[in-house]
């Protein structure tokens, strides 16, 4: 265990004395040294000499413990078991509560995602990883991209927040993924239900809130290397992260590279509208991609003051399934089957650059938070230059380009006027400037300014009963710019003559929107059960594509037309939750009822433009009801069983599609899983074997041109273990996963490629290693 003759290492593990589960964030303090336990409860103290030491071990919610340690060369791993501080609740209430207790006291329906969950369930994208959470699903675009969907709603109805700043890209597009590196994330909060009160107008359906990572320990330096390989799309990936701190200054840095080929599906042909697409070696041609992401954070912390600035850049180039972008591939000269790793036309490339600063100042009874952000999203979509209608052959392959700049300011004051109230007041401001390019017009250039002010109070009626209420007002301005075709079109005049004119696709138009959001809820804690009820009203401004689109979207085989007369969406929702949590058994039920007074959607009409069906944005009243059910039980000492189910029922109660559901509505689905904890064996430490069966019902409720989707069952398996590499280093984390064990051919109703009858990926073996240092 010694590094040198005089420099030794203390390694240990901190666990809950009752459950034997690891505890993260425990302070281990000695004379001249300091450490914090990681997500698996482990800690390490370097540069120690022979002798006797006293370790003071403490964590909020647990009774502090003093451990006497004799350090020598071949000493064993130190195990520290902390007892929950059930007799010190009054002190905890005064000086601070655990995050788990605070979540229970809030009436908001939310789910905490830990670093351990992310590591053990990591898939090809962040949202595919989070899709195992009940109520959360994805719109998958190939194997490397996906969009978040919460309770059947997605696009700009779900806000994705990172480091306090709302992620702003081109999320309105069906085929636009989420430009966030999932490596290095330690903590995510999923909010299910209207969250516009705090997060702004686009959080009408829920929030994926990626929290800032914990500040490194004093005089520490550590990091990790993540390695990943997959068989289905021949993916190779590496991510390296480091973090360090002296006294007040700290930094973090990460670099991620991923390269993958065309993914395989369990079929050799695809039939779309009587066109047969033969697949070479089961590869979904041209779905390869490459990603390169980098981030650097620098911060300063002292008593009562913390500031951290983050720089990040996400760069990706991804191919679209060649047969999914119109039908031009039938006459293309490109040899799509020459290689499974090249990215030919059509493809898109995106670069998302982000700078954020988070500053907090504690002035005793008031804590002020300031978030500043700048984002640049530069996206290009390329396809073969082919003439359409009056449009001649374009000069290049750049079909569409979007360059969006977003500036964000958030100010918040958290204070306690007395012991019973926790009050938050804040202001959010955001300015967007979106420019366009390319020869294929779809949405206009626009600017958008929004400002919102809010306040809410969490009132402690008694120790176990809490009332939470708040109100917010938002005001926004959308300014769309005019656009004319770059080529002339022939039009018939009233005098039987013809003219060649440059058609105007959009006009200069300024629109104002404003609305109030509010919520009120109760949380009641009784023994091991938490009861919650919350009712809220949220609002969302129409987007530029909903207001002013006027062009062909070949990715979706349609002509899309906006509507300048759209009103803001208003949503009213009732959420409830009952959560019982005992030592060996837990169950939670989370139903909701939701009503939209003017839901915005893209309606297929009976009109056509150059053989393409015209879709127009319109509004309708919508009723939705559903919820999630989850349960977990430790049936034997080493066996844990869990199950979950989710369901959403949607119905349009007015408009041209009255009595239809909503597009991309997920079917009734559930997951059954079993986990077995083995004893340590050879170099395997805490090995676990798990099996998960995902069951989805048929989705017969559709909106044309969607198709009915049959139900399916898919089995996934995983083996997770720590590997003891050497005595002087932390264990390596290994994850071996086998997805779609039986190579099942099935269709995911919310998948982007479901519209052209492309099944989901076939069997996939993945191996990932996390090597700490």
mmCIF file of C-alpha atoms in Angstrom, residues 44-375:
data_model
loop_
_atom_site.group_PDB
_atom_site.id
_atom_site.type_symbol
_atom_site.label_atom_id
_atom_site.label_comp_id
_atom_site.label_asym_id
_atom_site.label_seq_id
_atom_site.Cartn_x
_atom_site.Cartn_y
_atom_site.Cartn_z
ATOM 1 C CA UNK A 44 -8.507 7.865 -0.261
ATOM 2 C CA UNK A 45 -5.899 9.879 1.662
ATOM 3 C CA UNK A 46 -2.427 10.107 0.173
ATOM 4 C CA UNK A 47 1.022 11.116 1.388
ATOM 5 C CA UNK A 48 0.660 9.706 4.914
ATOM 6 C CA UNK A 49 3.563 8.446 7.013
ATOM 7 C CA UNK A 50 3.686 5.588 9.533
ATOM 8 C CA UNK A 51 1.917 6.250 12.814
ATOM 9 C CA UNK A 52 -1.388 6.619 14.613
ATOM 10 C CA UNK A 53 -4.061 9.010 13.343
ATOM 11 C CA UNK A 54 -7.524 10.163 14.374
ATOM 12 C CA UNK A 55 -10.160 10.487 11.636
ATOM 13 C CA UNK A 56 -13.270 12.583 12.273
ATOM 14 C CA UNK A 57 -16.024 11.235 9.996
ATOM 15 C CA UNK A 58 -19.213 13.279 9.545
ATOM 16 C CA UNK A 59 -22.180 13.751 7.205
ATOM 17 C CA UNK A 60 -25.484 15.589 7.528
ATOM 18 C CA UNK A 61 -28.169 13.203 8.750
ATOM 19 C CA UNK A 62 -25.694 10.819 10.415
ATOM 20 C CA UNK A 63 -24.116 10.739 13.833
ATOM 21 C CA UNK A 64 -20.441 11.791 13.622
ATOM 22 C CA UNK A 65 -17.820 9.162 14.336
ATOM 23 C CA UNK A 66 -14.199 9.184 15.440
ATOM 24 C CA UNK A 67 -11.932 6.465 14.068
ATOM 25 C CA UNK A 68 -8.418 5.668 15.333
ATOM 26 C CA UNK A 69 -6.155 4.375 12.578
ATOM 27 C CA UNK A 70 -2.691 2.862 12.683
ATOM 28 C CA UNK A 71 -1.027 3.442 9.307
ATOM 29 C CA UNK A 72 1.539 0.971 8.035
ATOM 30 C CA UNK A 73 2.591 -0.461 4.714
ATOM 31 C CA UNK A 74 0.202 -3.424 4.383
ATOM 32 C CA UNK A 75 -2.813 -2.090 6.256
ATOM 33 C CA UNK A 76 -6.301 -3.252 5.221
ATOM 34 C CA UNK A 77 -9.168 -1.212 3.811
ATOM 35 C CA UNK A 78 -10.895 0.818 6.543
ATOM 36 C CA UNK A 79 -14.649 0.302 6.895
ATOM 37 C CA UNK A 80 -16.650 3.068 8.621
ATOM 38 C CA UNK A 81 -20.333 2.473 9.392
ATOM 39 C CA UNK A 82 -22.356 5.594 10.252
ATOM 40 C CA UNK A 83 -25.611 5.533 12.183
ATOM 41 C CA UNK A 84 -28.518 7.672 11.043
ATOM 42 C CA UNK A 85 -28.973 10.611 13.400
ATOM 43 C CA UNK A 86 -32.612 9.929 14.241
ATOM 44 C CA UNK A 87 -32.248 11.417 17.722
ATOM 45 C CA UNK A 88 -30.828 14.693 16.420
ATOM 46 C CA UNK A 89 -33.692 15.782 14.169
ATOM 47 C CA UNK A 90 -34.164 19.129 15.910
ATOM 48 C CA UNK A 91 -30.535 20.055 15.275
ATOM 49 C CA UNK A 92 -30.832 18.942 11.682
ATOM 50 C CA UNK A 93 -33.953 21.058 11.217
ATOM 51 C CA UNK A 94 -32.142 24.156 12.471
ATOM 52 C CA UNK A 95 -28.785 23.776 10.739
ATOM 53 C CA UNK A 96 -29.774 22.062 7.514
ATOM 54 C CA UNK A 97 -31.728 19.154 6.084
ATOM 55 C CA UNK A 98 -30.648 16.311 3.916
ATOM 56 C CA UNK A 99 -31.560 16.641 0.254
ATOM 57 C CA UNK A 100 -33.757 13.557 0.624
ATOM 58 C CA UNK A 101 -35.754 15.224 3.398
ATOM 59 C CA UNK A 102 -36.099 18.457 1.411
ATOM 60 C CA UNK A 103 -37.427 16.528 -1.590
ATOM 61 C CA UNK A 104 -40.053 14.866 0.583
ATOM 62 C CA UNK A 105 -41.186 18.206 1.989
ATOM 63 C CA UNK A 106 -41.628 19.694 -1.491
ATOM 64 C CA UNK A 107 -44.955 19.090 -3.247
ATOM 65 C CA UNK A 108 -43.198 18.883 -6.635
ATOM 66 C CA UNK A 109 -43.153 15.400 -8.212
ATOM 67 C CA UNK A 110 -39.480 14.752 -8.919
ATOM 68 C CA UNK A 111 -36.882 12.010 -9.204
ATOM 69 C CA UNK A 112 -33.211 12.230 -8.232
ATOM 70 C CA UNK A 113 -30.720 10.553 -10.584
ATOM 71 C CA UNK A 114 -27.366 9.747 -8.971
ATOM 72 C CA UNK A 115 -23.954 9.303 -10.542
ATOM 73 C CA UNK A 116 -24.174 5.603 -9.659
ATOM 74 C CA UNK A 117 -27.418 5.262 -11.671
ATOM 75 C CA UNK A 118 -25.857 7.057 -14.636
ATOM 76 C CA UNK A 119 -22.767 4.849 -14.570
ATOM 77 C CA UNK A 120 -24.667 1.577 -14.303
ATOM 78 C CA UNK A 121 -27.327 2.404 -16.915
ATOM 79 C CA UNK A 122 -25.314 4.382 -19.446
ATOM 80 C CA UNK A 123 -26.540 4.076 -23.026
ATOM 81 C CA UNK A 124 -25.564 5.833 -26.254
ATOM 82 C CA UNK A 125 -27.024 9.203 -25.260
ATOM 83 C CA UNK A 126 -28.010 10.953 -22.051
ATOM 84 C CA UNK A 127 -31.747 10.657 -22.680
ATOM 85 C CA UNK A 128 -31.489 6.962 -23.596
ATOM 86 C CA UNK A 129 -29.778 6.496 -20.218
ATOM 87 C CA UNK A 130 -32.576 8.365 -18.411
ATOM 88 C CA UNK A 131 -35.354 6.522 -20.265
ATOM 89 C CA UNK A 132 -35.324 3.778 -17.608
ATOM 90 C CA UNK A 133 -36.969 6.223 -15.201
ATOM 91 C CA UNK A 134 -40.777 5.770 -15.092
ATOM 92 C CA UNK A 135 -42.494 8.567 -17.002
ATOM 93 C CA UNK A 136 -39.409 9.424 -19.055
ATOM 94 C CA UNK A 137 -39.011 8.277 -22.659
ATOM 95 C CA UNK A 138 -37.164 9.420 -25.762
ATOM 96 C CA UNK A 139 -37.539 10.212 -29.420
ATOM 97 C CA UNK A 140 -34.540 8.344 -30.781
ATOM 98 C CA UNK A 141 -32.785 9.563 -33.925
ATOM 99 C CA UNK A 142 -30.515 6.690 -34.867
ATOM 100 C CA UNK A 143 -28.180 5.159 -32.302
ATOM 101 C CA UNK A 144 -26.383 8.267 -31.043
ATOM 102 C CA UNK A 145 -29.044 10.959 -30.630
ATOM 103 C CA UNK A 146 -32.298 11.347 -28.748
ATOM 104 C CA UNK A 147 -34.749 13.919 -27.400
ATOM 105 C CA UNK A 148 -36.395 13.954 -23.955
ATOM 106 C CA UNK A 149 -40.076 13.098 -23.542
ATOM 107 C CA UNK A 150 -41.801 13.359 -20.156
ATOM 108 C CA UNK A 151 -45.244 11.805 -19.830
ATOM 109 C CA UNK A 152 -45.768 11.882 -23.577
ATOM 110 C CA UNK A 153 -44.708 15.511 -24.152
ATOM 111 C CA UNK A 154 -41.406 16.592 -25.677
ATOM 112 C CA UNK A 155 -39.709 19.146 -27.923
ATOM 113 C CA UNK A 156 -39.905 22.652 -26.354
ATOM 114 C CA UNK A 157 -42.376 21.494 -23.732
ATOM 115 C CA UNK A 158 -39.526 19.899 -21.769
ATOM 116 C CA UNK A 159 -36.782 22.198 -20.477
ATOM 117 C CA UNK A 160 -33.248 20.837 -20.199
ATOM 118 C CA UNK A 161 -31.231 22.843 -17.693
ATOM 119 C CA UNK A 162 -27.471 22.539 -17.131
ATOM 120 C CA UNK A 163 -25.696 24.468 -14.385
ATOM 121 C CA UNK A 164 -28.783 26.625 -13.897
ATOM 122 C CA UNK A 165 -28.944 27.683 -17.587
ATOM 123 C CA UNK A 166 -31.657 26.390 -19.917
ATOM 124 C CA UNK A 167 -30.090 24.524 -22.849
ATOM 125 C CA UNK A 168 -31.074 26.322 -26.056
ATOM 126 C CA UNK A 169 -30.523 24.694 -29.442
ATOM 127 C CA UNK A 170 -32.837 23.760 -32.329
ATOM 128 C CA UNK A 171 -34.917 21.432 -30.159
ATOM 129 C CA UNK A 172 -38.053 22.155 -32.189
ATOM 130 C CA UNK A 173 -36.891 19.731 -34.907
ATOM 131 C CA UNK A 174 -37.949 16.073 -34.874
ATOM 132 C CA UNK A 175 -34.464 15.016 -35.974
ATOM 133 C CA UNK A 176 -32.452 17.295 -33.679
ATOM 134 C CA UNK A 177 -30.846 15.573 -30.707
ATOM 135 C CA UNK A 178 -29.564 16.934 -27.394
ATOM 136 C CA UNK A 179 -26.048 18.415 -27.515
ATOM 137 C CA UNK A 180 -24.852 17.521 -24.005
ATOM 138 C CA UNK A 181 -21.930 15.289 -23.014
ATOM 139 C CA UNK A 182 -23.343 12.732 -20.584
ATOM 140 C CA UNK A 183 -19.948 11.916 -19.065
ATOM 141 C CA UNK A 184 -18.899 13.708 -15.893
ATOM 142 C CA UNK A 185 -22.473 14.386 -14.751
ATOM 143 C CA UNK A 186 -22.997 13.552 -11.077
ATOM 144 C CA UNK A 187 -26.570 14.543 -10.246
ATOM 145 C CA UNK A 188 -29.777 15.102 -12.250
ATOM 146 C CA UNK A 189 -33.238 16.016 -11.028
ATOM 147 C CA UNK A 190 -36.189 14.979 -13.179
ATOM 148 C CA UNK A 191 -39.302 17.063 -12.538
ATOM 149 C CA UNK A 192 -42.475 15.496 -13.879
ATOM 150 C CA UNK A 193 -45.288 17.949 -14.433
ATOM 151 C CA UNK A 194 -45.577 21.724 -14.944
ATOM 152 C CA UNK A 195 -42.440 23.494 -13.739
ATOM 153 C CA UNK A 196 -42.801 26.853 -15.481
ATOM 154 C CA UNK A 197 -43.001 28.595 -12.112
ATOM 155 C CA UNK A 198 -39.232 28.363 -11.535
ATOM 156 C CA UNK A 199 -37.764 27.298 -14.884
ATOM 157 C CA UNK A 200 -39.722 29.475 -17.318
ATOM 158 C CA UNK A 201 -42.228 29.019 -20.116
ATOM 159 C CA UNK A 202 -40.678 26.010 -21.875
ATOM 160 C CA UNK A 203 -40.985 23.821 -18.762
ATOM 161 C CA UNK A 204 -44.693 23.267 -19.348
ATOM 162 C CA UNK A 205 -44.341 19.441 -19.249
ATOM 163 C CA UNK A 206 -41.277 18.887 -17.067
ATOM 164 C CA UNK A 207 -37.587 19.512 -16.560
ATOM 165 C CA UNK A 208 -34.325 17.615 -16.890
ATOM 166 C CA UNK A 209 -32.190 19.610 -14.455
ATOM 167 C CA UNK A 210 -28.477 18.718 -14.647
ATOM 168 C CA UNK A 211 -27.067 19.985 -11.360
ATOM 169 C CA UNK A 212 -23.545 21.427 -10.914
ATOM 170 C CA UNK A 213 -21.022 18.894 -9.632
ATOM 171 C CA UNK A 214 -19.779 19.021 -6.062
ATOM 172 C CA UNK A 215 -16.756 21.170 -5.312
ATOM 173 C CA UNK A 216 -13.579 19.043 -4.970
ATOM 174 C CA UNK A 217 -12.032 18.489 -1.543
ATOM 175 C CA UNK A 218 -9.255 20.773 -0.298
ATOM 176 C CA UNK A 219 -5.761 19.828 -1.533
ATOM 177 C CA UNK A 220 -7.114 17.101 -3.790
ATOM 178 C CA UNK A 221 -6.400 15.913 -7.307
ATOM 179 C CA UNK A 222 -8.186 13.001 -8.927
ATOM 180 C CA UNK A 223 -9.849 11.928 -12.122
ATOM 181 C CA UNK A 224 -11.164 9.067 -14.169
ATOM 182 C CA UNK A 225 -10.899 7.484 -17.583
ATOM 183 C CA UNK A 226 -14.088 6.088 -19.146
ATOM 184 C CA UNK A 227 -13.702 3.512 -21.913
ATOM 185 C CA UNK A 228 -16.618 2.186 -23.958
ATOM 186 C CA UNK A 229 -17.016 -0.292 -26.786
ATOM 187 C CA UNK A 230 -20.199 -1.606 -28.441
ATOM 188 C CA UNK A 231 -20.782 -4.378 -30.937
ATOM 189 C CA UNK A 232 -23.948 -3.280 -32.735
ATOM 190 C CA UNK A 233 -22.542 -0.085 -34.238
ATOM 191 C CA UNK A 234 -18.833 -0.791 -33.579
ATOM 192 C CA UNK A 235 -18.665 2.152 -31.207
ATOM 193 C CA UNK A 236 -15.357 3.146 -29.631
ATOM 194 C CA UNK A 237 -15.379 5.856 -27.003
ATOM 195 C CA UNK A 238 -13.109 7.421 -24.414
ATOM 196 C CA UNK A 239 -13.763 10.161 -21.883
ATOM 197 C CA UNK A 240 -11.104 11.562 -19.548
ATOM 198 C CA UNK A 241 -11.933 13.862 -16.656
ATOM 199 C CA UNK A 242 -9.807 15.483 -13.963
ATOM 200 C CA UNK A 243 -10.574 17.771 -11.032
ATOM 201 C CA UNK A 244 -8.405 19.437 -8.410
ATOM 202 C CA UNK A 245 -8.458 21.999 -5.647
ATOM 203 C CA UNK A 246 -5.917 23.784 -3.493
ATOM 204 C CA UNK A 247 -7.533 25.910 -0.804
ATOM 205 C CA UNK A 248 -10.040 28.234 -2.455
ATOM 206 C CA UNK A 249 -9.402 27.715 -6.164
ATOM 207 C CA UNK A 250 -10.551 24.586 -7.996
ATOM 208 C CA UNK A 251 -10.957 23.338 -11.558
ATOM 209 C CA UNK A 252 -12.445 20.485 -13.554
ATOM 210 C CA UNK A 253 -11.802 19.403 -17.110
ATOM 211 C CA UNK A 254 -13.092 16.680 -19.441
ATOM 212 C CA UNK A 255 -12.470 15.459 -22.990
ATOM 213 C CA UNK A 256 -14.770 12.932 -24.714
ATOM 214 C CA UNK A 257 -14.348 11.240 -28.107
ATOM 215 C CA UNK A 258 -16.837 8.809 -29.681
ATOM 216 C CA UNK A 259 -16.747 7.172 -33.099
ATOM 217 C CA UNK A 260 -19.395 4.726 -34.286
ATOM 218 C CA UNK A 261 -20.591 3.069 -37.469
ATOM 219 C CA UNK A 262 -23.968 2.231 -38.972
ATOM 220 C CA UNK A 263 -26.100 0.365 -36.473
ATOM 221 C CA UNK A 264 -27.694 -2.986 -37.244
ATOM 222 C CA UNK A 265 -31.381 -3.866 -37.157
ATOM 223 C CA UNK A 266 -32.947 -7.355 -37.073
ATOM 224 C CA UNK A 267 -34.157 -7.251 -40.687
ATOM 225 C CA UNK A 268 -32.594 -7.243 -44.153
ATOM 226 C CA UNK A 269 -35.220 -5.081 -45.859
ATOM 227 C CA UNK A 270 -37.595 -2.223 -45.126
ATOM 228 C CA UNK A 271 -40.930 -1.690 -46.834
ATOM 229 C CA UNK A 272 -42.044 1.937 -46.890
ATOM 230 C CA UNK A 273 -45.110 2.818 -48.984
ATOM 231 C CA UNK A 274 -44.432 -0.142 -51.312
ATOM 232 C CA UNK A 275 -40.760 0.787 -51.766
ATOM 233 C CA UNK A 276 -38.441 -2.035 -50.723
ATOM 234 C CA UNK A 277 -35.116 -0.898 -49.252
ATOM 235 C CA UNK A 278 -32.588 -3.739 -49.122
ATOM 236 C CA UNK A 279 -30.152 -3.467 -46.195
ATOM 237 C CA UNK A 280 -26.583 -4.629 -46.658
ATOM 238 C CA UNK A 281 -25.533 -6.912 -43.780
ATOM 239 C CA UNK A 282 -28.481 -5.559 -41.710
ATOM 240 C CA UNK A 283 -26.810 -2.136 -41.468
ATOM 241 C CA UNK A 284 -29.062 0.910 -41.415
ATOM 242 C CA UNK A 285 -26.914 2.676 -43.958
ATOM 243 C CA UNK A 286 -25.406 6.083 -43.237
ATOM 244 C CA UNK A 287 -26.260 6.193 -39.511
ATOM 245 C CA UNK A 288 -22.605 6.437 -38.437
ATOM 246 C CA UNK A 289 -21.248 9.419 -36.540
ATOM 247 C CA UNK A 290 -18.355 10.999 -34.689
ATOM 248 C CA UNK A 291 -18.395 13.246 -31.631
ATOM 249 C CA UNK A 292 -15.718 15.326 -29.904
ATOM 250 C CA UNK A 293 -16.633 17.150 -26.681
ATOM 251 C CA UNK A 294 -14.528 19.239 -24.310
ATOM 252 C CA UNK A 295 -15.213 21.204 -21.131
ATOM 253 C CA UNK A 296 -13.250 23.214 -18.578
ATOM 254 C CA UNK A 297 -14.498 24.680 -15.302
ATOM 255 C CA UNK A 298 -12.671 27.033 -12.950
ATOM 256 C CA UNK A 299 -14.015 28.236 -9.640
ATOM 257 C CA UNK A 300 -13.325 29.952 -6.346
ATOM 258 C CA UNK A 301 -14.962 29.189 -3.015
ATOM 259 C CA UNK A 302 -14.682 30.666 0.453
ATOM 260 C CA UNK A 303 -16.947 31.027 3.437
ATOM 261 C CA UNK A 304 -20.240 32.395 2.142
ATOM 262 C CA UNK A 305 -19.099 32.892 -1.463
ATOM 263 C CA UNK A 306 -18.729 30.543 -4.427
ATOM 264 C CA UNK A 307 -18.321 31.252 -8.116
ATOM 265 C CA UNK A 308 -17.671 28.815 -10.973
ATOM 266 C CA UNK A 309 -17.289 29.449 -14.705
ATOM 267 C CA UNK A 310 -17.775 26.643 -17.200
ATOM 268 C CA UNK A 311 -16.653 26.449 -20.832
ATOM 269 C CA UNK A 312 -17.965 23.562 -22.934
ATOM 270 C CA UNK A 313 -18.051 22.608 -26.582
ATOM 271 C CA UNK A 314 -19.991 19.698 -28.095
ATOM 272 C CA UNK A 315 -19.252 18.839 -31.721
ATOM 273 C CA UNK A 316 -20.928 16.057 -33.693
ATOM 274 C CA UNK A 317 -21.399 14.859 -37.232
ATOM 275 C CA UNK A 318 -24.133 12.274 -37.700
ATOM 276 C CA UNK A 319 -25.536 10.645 -40.786
ATOM 277 C CA UNK A 320 -29.241 10.267 -41.481
ATOM 278 C CA UNK A 321 -30.516 6.925 -42.699
ATOM 279 C CA UNK A 322 -30.144 7.497 -46.444
ATOM 280 C CA UNK A 323 -33.645 6.237 -47.250
ATOM 281 C CA UNK A 324 -35.228 8.497 -44.652
ATOM 282 C CA UNK A 325 -34.482 11.788 -46.444
ATOM 283 C CA UNK A 326 -36.971 11.723 -49.278
ATOM 284 C CA UNK A 327 -36.548 8.927 -51.805
ATOM 285 C CA UNK A 328 -33.649 10.431 -53.771
ATOM 286 C CA UNK A 329 -31.289 7.688 -52.644
ATOM 287 C CA UNK A 330 -32.836 5.401 -55.280
ATOM 288 C CA UNK A 331 -31.085 7.461 -57.981
ATOM 289 C CA UNK A 332 -28.017 8.516 -55.965
ATOM 290 C CA UNK A 333 -24.521 7.677 -57.194
ATOM 291 C CA UNK A 334 -23.207 7.342 -53.636
ATOM 292 C CA UNK A 335 -22.157 3.820 -52.657
ATOM 293 C CA UNK A 336 -23.685 3.767 -49.185
ATOM 294 C CA UNK A 337 -22.642 0.171 -48.525
ATOM 295 C CA UNK A 338 -18.918 0.640 -49.253
ATOM 296 C CA UNK A 339 -18.203 1.257 -45.572
ATOM 297 C CA UNK A 340 -20.215 1.108 -42.368
ATOM 298 C CA UNK A 341 -18.195 3.909 -40.742
ATOM 299 C CA UNK A 342 -18.276 6.713 -43.308
ATOM 300 C CA UNK A 343 -20.809 9.552 -43.113
ATOM 301 C CA UNK A 344 -22.230 10.362 -46.542
ATOM 302 C CA UNK A 345 -25.067 12.622 -47.614
ATOM 303 C CA UNK A 346 -27.515 13.227 -46.037
ATOM 304 C CA UNK A 347 -25.940 14.221 -42.711
ATOM 305 C CA UNK A 348 -25.945 17.007 -40.216
ATOM 306 C CA UNK A 349 -23.188 18.531 -38.154
ATOM 307 C CA UNK A 350 -23.633 20.624 -35.057
ATOM 308 C CA UNK A 351 -21.358 22.578 -32.758
ATOM 309 C CA UNK A 352 -22.725 23.806 -29.438
ATOM 310 C CA UNK A 353 -20.491 26.211 -27.499
ATOM 311 C CA UNK A 354 -21.518 27.277 -24.019
ATOM 312 C CA UNK A 355 -20.149 29.587 -21.310
ATOM 313 C CA UNK A 356 -21.916 29.712 -17.943
ATOM 314 C CA UNK A 357 -21.172 31.305 -14.599
ATOM 315 C CA UNK A 358 -22.841 30.368 -11.317
ATOM 316 C CA UNK A 359 -22.235 32.641 -8.337
ATOM 317 C CA UNK A 360 -23.767 32.411 -4.860
ATOM 318 C CA UNK A 361 -23.370 34.829 -1.972
ATOM 319 C CA UNK A 362 -24.496 33.900 1.545
ATOM 320 C CA UNK A 363 -25.352 36.949 3.677
ATOM 321 C CA UNK A 364 -26.749 35.126 6.652
ATOM 322 C CA UNK A 365 -30.521 35.154 6.268
ATOM 323 C CA UNK A 366 -30.328 35.748 2.504
ATOM 324 C CA UNK A 367 -28.509 33.709 -0.147
ATOM 325 C CA UNK A 368 -28.231 35.342 -3.561
ATOM 326 C CA UNK A 369 -27.721 33.265 -6.722
ATOM 327 C CA UNK A 370 -26.626 34.727 -10.064
ATOM 328 C CA UNK A 371 -26.479 32.638 -13.257
ATOM 329 C CA UNK A 372 -25.077 34.014 -16.504
ATOM 330 C CA UNK A 373 -24.968 32.116 -19.789
ATOM 331 C CA UNK A 374 -24.006 32.437 -23.429
ATOM 332 C CA UNK A 375 -24.667 29.699 -25.982
#
